[in-house]
Amino acid sequence: MTTGPTNHRTAPAQAATNPTAATSSAATAPPTATSAAARPVAPRPPAARPTSAPHRHVPGATYDRAVLFDLDGVLVNSFAVMRQAFEIAYAEVVGDGPPPFEEYNRHLGRYFPDIMRIMDLPLAMEEPFVRESYRLAGEVEVFEGVPELLADLRGHGFGTAVVTGKSGPRARSLLGVLGMAELFDHIIGSDEVANPKPAPDMLLLATGLLGVPADRVVMVGDALTDLAGARAAGYPALAALWGETDEAELLAANPAAAVRKPSQVLDWCLANLVDDDS
């Protein structure tokens, strides 16, 4: 298993402070451009359990502890790309007027079609949004310190998985473009479970695939949906504050701790998720 490529586009994390205790299908090719009158997106079909092949599972690996990560805003800084893709999709499908990206941003962590339903926007926006997200994937930046964190977690014997609001194929494609897919045992998307976040399905699936006891798992997220999913699964959650997130809102949700740079995730895990051999 590699310890992480050295040529990531990186985005700086915020200045360090001590953590504040507040207690499966393979990646698909990018869609092609469509006209503004895109056909409506069908409701999400019943989810199938992901196969092991796309999830980069380490052959023969077993773990006593695991860390589950949200993707956008935690591992990668994708906000500029998401804004651009959203604005293009809105213009193509809805037309003139200011795209309500700020409202969309408040629902991050959820599956895109679910956000469209919440916002009462056309499901047809998904097609151009996904198309543009694939096209702009190379502009997404990996947060500074994330590759090192993942290497350190692996060195200490932690399993790792991504549980994201993106679809599984799109998440695996993005992490592949960024040279990070091989750093995770599993990469699970919202289309691969019956109920995405804030339901616990993705977290429980990841834990089951990793074979880790439920009391030795932590979720790292930057959105209320991440914290709610962790709470529903019975896992502690760390509020990642190095991206563009509402710090006060996250702290009000009572995470196990707040972390202001990726290395503090490892510090918390070593102090709180005790290994059998320690």
Short mmCIF file of C-alpha atoms in Angstrom, two decimals:
data_model
loop_
_atom_site.label_atom_id
_atom_site.label_comp_id
_atom_site.label_asym_id
_atom_site.label_seq_id
_atom_site.Cartn_x
_atom_site.Cartn_y
_atom_site.Cartn_z
CA MET A 1 0.00 0.00 0.00
CA THR A 2 1.39 3.37 -0.93
CA THR A 3 1.84 6.08 1.66
CA GLY A 4 0.55 8.83 -0.58
CA PRO A 5 1.74 10.60 -3.71
CA THR A 6 3.81 13.72 -3.38
CA ASN A 7 2.26 15.77 -6.18
CA HIS A 8 -1.20 16.53 -4.79
CA ARG A 9 -2.72 19.92 -5.40
CA THR A 10 -2.93 21.05 -1.78
CA ALA A 11 -5.01 23.61 0.03
CA PRO A 12 -3.72 24.95 3.34
CA ALA A 13 -5.51 24.01 6.54
CA GLN A 14 -6.26 26.68 9.12
CA ALA A 15 -3.72 27.57 11.79
CA ALA A 16 -3.28 24.88 14.40
CA THR A 17 -4.89 24.97 17.79
CA ASN A 18 -5.39 22.25 20.34
CA PRO A 19 -8.48 20.13 19.67
CA THR A 20 -11.49 21.60 21.45
CA ALA A 21 -13.45 18.97 23.33
CA ALA A 22 -17.07 19.84 22.70
CA THR A 23 -18.38 17.18 24.23
CA SER A 24 -19.71 -0.30 -5.47
CA SER A 25 -19.51 -0.44 -8.86
CA ALA A 26 -16.36 0.62 -10.72
CA ALA A 27 -15.85 4.29 -11.61
CA THR A 28 -17.73 5.33 -14.71
CA ALA A 29 -16.64 7.63 -17.50
CA PRO A 30 -17.68 11.29 -17.21
CA PRO A 31 -21.07 12.08 -18.71
CA THR A 32 -21.16 13.89 -22.02
CA ALA A 33 -22.68 17.33 -22.44
CA THR A 34 -26.43 17.53 -22.88
CA SER A 35 -28.83 20.24 -23.91
CA ALA A 36 -30.47 22.61 -21.42
CA ALA A 37 -33.64 20.54 -21.70
CA ALA A 38 -32.07 17.59 -19.96
CA ARG A 39 -34.41 14.78 -19.11
CA PRO A 40 -35.42 14.43 -15.43
CA VAL A 41 -33.23 12.21 -13.32
CA ALA A 42 -34.98 9.05 -12.20
CA PRO A 43 -35.36 8.42 -8.47
CA ARG A 44 -32.46 6.59 -6.89
CA PRO A 45 -32.83 2.83 -7.43
CA PRO A 46 -32.61 0.40 -4.52
CA ALA A 47 -29.01 0.26 -3.38
CA ALA A 48 -26.89 -2.84 -3.76
CA ARG A 49 -24.06 -3.75 -1.41
CA PRO A 50 -20.83 -2.52 -3.02
CA THR A 51 -18.47 -5.15 -4.36
CA SER A 52 -14.99 -5.29 -2.88
CA ALA A 53 -13.07 -4.55 -6.10
CA PRO A 54 -13.55 -0.76 -6.38
CA HIS A 55 -12.96 -0.12 -2.72
CA ARG A 56 -9.21 -0.67 -2.70
CA HIS A 57 -9.33 -3.15 0.18
CA VAL A 58 -5.84 -4.12 1.35
CA PRO A 59 -5.46 -7.87 0.70
CA GLY A 60 -5.42 -9.77 3.96
CA ALA A 61 -5.56 -6.63 6.11
CA THR A 62 -7.35 -6.75 9.45
CA TYR A 63 -7.93 -3.83 11.77
CA ASP A 64 -8.87 -3.20 15.39
CA ARG A 65 -9.60 0.51 14.80
CA ALA A 66 -10.93 2.61 11.96
CA VAL A 67 -11.50 6.20 10.86
CA LEU A 68 -14.33 7.12 8.50
CA PHE A 69 -14.05 10.34 6.50
CA ASP A 70 -16.44 12.59 4.69
CA LEU A 71 -14.89 13.75 1.41
CA ASP A 72 -15.70 17.36 0.46
CA GLY A 73 -14.47 19.87 3.02
CA VAL A 74 -12.55 17.22 4.98
CA LEU A 75 -10.16 15.49 2.57
CA VAL A 76 -10.44 17.90 -0.36
CA ASN A 77 -11.24 21.55 -0.92
CA SER A 78 -13.84 21.29 -3.68
CA PHE A 79 -16.02 24.30 -2.90
CA ALA A 80 -14.92 26.44 -5.86
CA VAL A 81 -15.49 23.53 -8.24
CA MET A 82 -18.88 22.73 -6.69
CA ARG A 83 -19.96 26.37 -6.98
CA GLN A 84 -18.95 26.51 -10.64
CA ALA A 85 -20.68 23.21 -11.45
CA PHE A 86 -23.82 24.26 -9.58
CA GLU A 87 -24.01 27.62 -11.33
CA ILE A 88 -23.63 26.02 -14.76
CA ALA A 89 -26.25 23.38 -13.97
CA TYR A 90 -28.68 26.01 -12.68
CA ALA A 91 -28.24 28.18 -15.77
CA GLU A 92 -28.76 25.24 -18.13
CA VAL A 93 -31.82 23.79 -16.43
CA VAL A 94 -33.51 26.65 -14.56
CA GLY A 95 -32.35 29.65 -16.55
CA ASP A 96 -31.79 33.23 -15.49
CA GLY A 97 -31.51 34.40 -11.92
CA PRO A 98 -28.97 33.99 -9.13
CA PRO A 99 -28.17 30.34 -8.37
CA PRO A 100 -28.94 29.59 -4.69
CA PHE A 101 -25.53 28.09 -3.97
CA GLU A 102 -25.43 29.29 -0.35
CA GLU A 103 -28.58 27.32 0.40
CA TYR A 104 -27.15 24.31 -1.46
CA ASN A 105 -23.98 24.62 0.61
CA ARG A 106 -25.99 24.28 3.83
CA HIS A 107 -27.09 20.80 2.75
CA LEU A 108 -23.66 19.44 1.86
CA GLY A 109 -23.08 15.87 2.99
CA ARG A 110 -26.38 14.77 1.50
CA TYR A 111 -26.87 13.04 -1.85
CA PHE A 112 -27.30 15.58 -4.68
CA PRO A 113 -30.79 14.41 -5.76
CA ASP A 114 -31.92 14.60 -2.13
CA ILE A 115 -30.68 18.20 -1.94
CA MET A 116 -32.61 19.04 -5.10
CA ARG A 117 -35.77 17.66 -3.53
CA ILE A 118 -35.20 19.62 -0.32
CA MET A 119 -34.62 22.83 -2.29
CA ASP A 120 -37.48 22.13 -4.71
CA LEU A 121 -35.12 22.36 -7.68
CA PRO A 122 -35.35 20.23 -10.85
CA LEU A 123 -33.74 16.81 -10.61
CA ALA A 124 -32.53 17.46 -14.15
CA MET A 125 -29.80 19.64 -12.62
CA GLU A 126 -27.94 16.49 -11.61
CA GLU A 127 -26.81 15.66 -15.14
CA PRO A 128 -24.97 18.93 -15.92
CA PHE A 129 -23.73 19.20 -12.33
CA VAL A 130 -22.11 15.76 -12.51
CA ARG A 131 -20.77 16.45 -16.01
CA GLU A 132 -19.08 19.65 -14.87
CA SER A 133 -17.81 18.04 -11.68
CA TYR A 134 -15.99 15.42 -13.74
CA ARG A 135 -14.63 18.07 -16.10
CA LEU A 136 -13.29 20.22 -13.27
CA ALA A 137 -12.02 17.40 -11.03
CA GLY A 138 -8.38 18.28 -11.68
CA GLU A 139 -8.93 21.69 -10.06
CA VAL A 140 -9.91 20.18 -6.70
CA GLU A 141 -7.22 20.54 -4.04
CA VAL A 142 -6.24 18.08 -1.33
CA PHE A 143 -6.10 19.77 2.06
CA GLU A 144 -2.61 20.24 3.43
CA GLY A 145 -1.74 17.48 5.88
CA VAL A 146 -4.31 14.96 4.65
CA PRO A 147 -1.94 12.59 2.78
CA GLU A 148 0.37 12.57 5.80
CA LEU A 149 -2.56 11.85 8.14
CA LEU A 150 -3.67 8.90 6.02
CA ALA A 151 -0.14 7.49 5.92
CA ASP A 152 0.21 7.88 9.69
CA LEU A 153 -3.15 6.19 10.32
CA ARG A 154 -2.09 3.26 8.17
CA GLY A 155 1.24 3.09 9.97
CA HIS A 156 -0.59 2.84 13.29
CA GLY A 157 -2.84 0.06 11.99
CA PHE A 158 -6.08 1.99 11.42
CA GLY A 159 -8.48 1.04 8.65
CA THR A 160 -9.84 3.95 6.64
CA ALA A 161 -12.95 4.53 4.55
CA VAL A 162 -14.67 7.40 2.78
CA VAL A 163 -18.42 7.79 3.30
CA THR A 164 -19.57 10.65 1.11
CA GLY A 165 -22.62 12.45 -0.19
CA LYS A 166 -21.24 11.94 -3.71
CA SER A 167 -22.11 8.85 -5.71
CA GLY A 168 -19.60 6.04 -5.31
CA PRO A 169 -18.33 6.15 -8.92
CA ARG A 170 -17.84 9.92 -8.79
CA ALA A 171 -16.04 9.80 -5.42
CA ARG A 172 -13.71 7.02 -6.59
CA SER A 173 -13.07 8.86 -9.86
CA LEU A 174 -12.19 12.12 -8.07
CA LEU A 175 -9.88 10.43 -5.58
CA GLY A 176 -8.29 8.55 -8.46
CA VAL A 177 -7.64 11.79 -10.36
CA LEU A 178 -6.03 13.21 -7.21
CA GLY A 179 -3.89 10.10 -6.69
CA MET A 180 -5.57 9.26 -3.38
CA ALA A 181 -7.90 6.33 -4.07
CA GLU A 182 -5.31 3.75 -3.00
CA LEU A 183 -5.00 5.38 0.42
CA PHE A 184 -8.42 4.04 1.52
CA ASP A 185 -9.70 0.57 2.17
CA HIS A 186 -13.19 1.48 1.02
CA ILE A 187 -14.81 4.44 -0.79
CA ILE A 188 -18.58 4.35 -0.41
CA GLY A 189 -21.07 6.74 -1.99
CA SER A 190 -24.64 7.73 -1.27
CA ASP A 191 -26.01 5.72 -4.18
CA GLU A 192 -24.62 2.51 -2.67
CA VAL A 193 -26.85 2.36 0.40
CA ALA A 194 -30.59 2.49 0.84
CA ASN A 195 -30.46 5.58 3.07
CA PRO A 196 -27.60 8.11 2.76
CA LYS A 197 -26.46 10.46 5.52
CA PRO A 198 -27.81 11.62 7.92
CA ALA A 199 -28.90 7.95 8.19
CA PRO A 200 -26.14 5.64 9.49
CA ASP A 201 -26.22 3.16 6.59
CA MET A 202 -22.94 4.17 4.94
CA LEU A 203 -21.07 4.26 8.24
CA LEU A 204 -22.38 0.86 9.27
CA LEU A 205 -21.53 -0.61 5.88
CA ALA A 206 -17.98 0.74 6.04
CA THR A 207 -17.49 -0.63 9.55
CA GLY A 208 -18.81 -4.03 8.49
CA LEU A 209 -16.50 -4.15 5.48
CA LEU A 210 -13.53 -3.20 7.65
CA GLY A 211 -14.48 -5.75 10.31
CA VAL A 212 -13.82 -3.28 13.12
CA PRO A 213 -15.61 -3.33 16.50
CA ALA A 214 -18.22 -0.58 16.72
CA ASP A 215 -16.61 0.95 19.80
CA ARG A 216 -13.34 1.58 17.92
CA VAL A 217 -14.64 3.70 15.05
CA VAL A 218 -14.73 7.48 14.66
CA MET A 219 -16.29 9.66 11.96
CA VAL A 220 -14.54 12.83 10.72
CA GLY A 221 -16.89 15.33 9.08
CA ASP A 222 -17.52 18.99 8.44
CA ALA A 223 -21.31 18.98 8.20
CA LEU A 224 -24.26 18.37 10.50
CA THR A 225 -25.22 15.38 8.36
CA ASP A 226 -21.86 13.76 9.17
CA LEU A 227 -22.34 14.26 12.89
CA ALA A 228 -25.95 13.04 12.71
CA GLY A 229 -24.92 9.91 10.80
CA ALA A 230 -22.25 9.16 13.38
CA ARG A 231 -24.69 9.67 16.24
CA ALA A 232 -27.22 7.36 14.58
CA ALA A 233 -24.52 4.70 14.16
CA GLY A 234 -23.39 5.08 17.76
CA TYR A 235 -19.92 6.41 16.81
CA PRO A 236 -18.10 9.50 18.10
CA ALA A 237 -17.62 12.27 15.56
CA LEU A 238 -14.80 14.77 15.10
CA ALA A 239 -15.79 18.16 13.68
CA ALA A 240 -13.23 19.08 10.99
CA LEU A 241 -12.81 22.87 11.05
CA TRP A 242 -10.07 23.41 8.47
CA GLY A 243 -12.44 23.90 5.53
CA GLU A 244 -15.32 26.24 4.77
CA THR A 245 -17.72 25.22 7.48
CA ASP A 246 -19.95 26.85 10.07
CA GLU A 247 -17.88 26.32 13.20
CA ALA A 248 -20.53 27.51 15.66
CA GLU A 249 -23.15 25.26 14.10
CA LEU A 250 -20.91 22.21 14.27
CA LEU A 251 -19.84 22.84 17.85
CA ALA A 252 -23.47 23.29 18.87
CA ALA A 253 -24.06 19.70 17.65
CA ASN A 254 -21.72 18.42 20.39
CA PRO A 255 -19.06 16.46 18.49
CA ALA A 256 -16.63 14.37 20.51
CA ALA A 257 -13.97 16.96 19.67
CA ALA A 258 -13.19 19.73 17.22
CA VAL A 259 -10.01 19.41 15.16
CA ARG A 260 -8.42 22.36 13.35
CA LYS A 261 -5.80 20.52 11.33
CA PRO A 262 -5.61 16.93 10.04
CA SER A 263 -2.80 15.82 12.35
CA GLN A 264 -5.09 16.37 15.34
CA VAL A 265 -7.28 13.53 14.07
CA LEU A 266 -4.42 11.10 14.69
CA ASP A 267 -3.77 12.60 18.13
CA TRP A 268 -7.41 12.09 19.13
CA CYS A 269 -7.54 8.56 17.74
CA LEU A 270 -4.40 7.40 19.54
CA ALA A 271 -5.71 8.84 22.81
CA ASN A 272 -9.28 7.59 22.55
CA LEU A 273 -9.44 4.48 20.34
CA VAL A 274 -7.41 2.00 22.35
CA ASP A 275 -5.72 -0.84 20.47
CA ASP A 276 -5.93 -4.39 21.84
CA ASP A 277 -2.15 -4.55 21.91
CA SER A 278 -1.59 -1.24 23.71
#
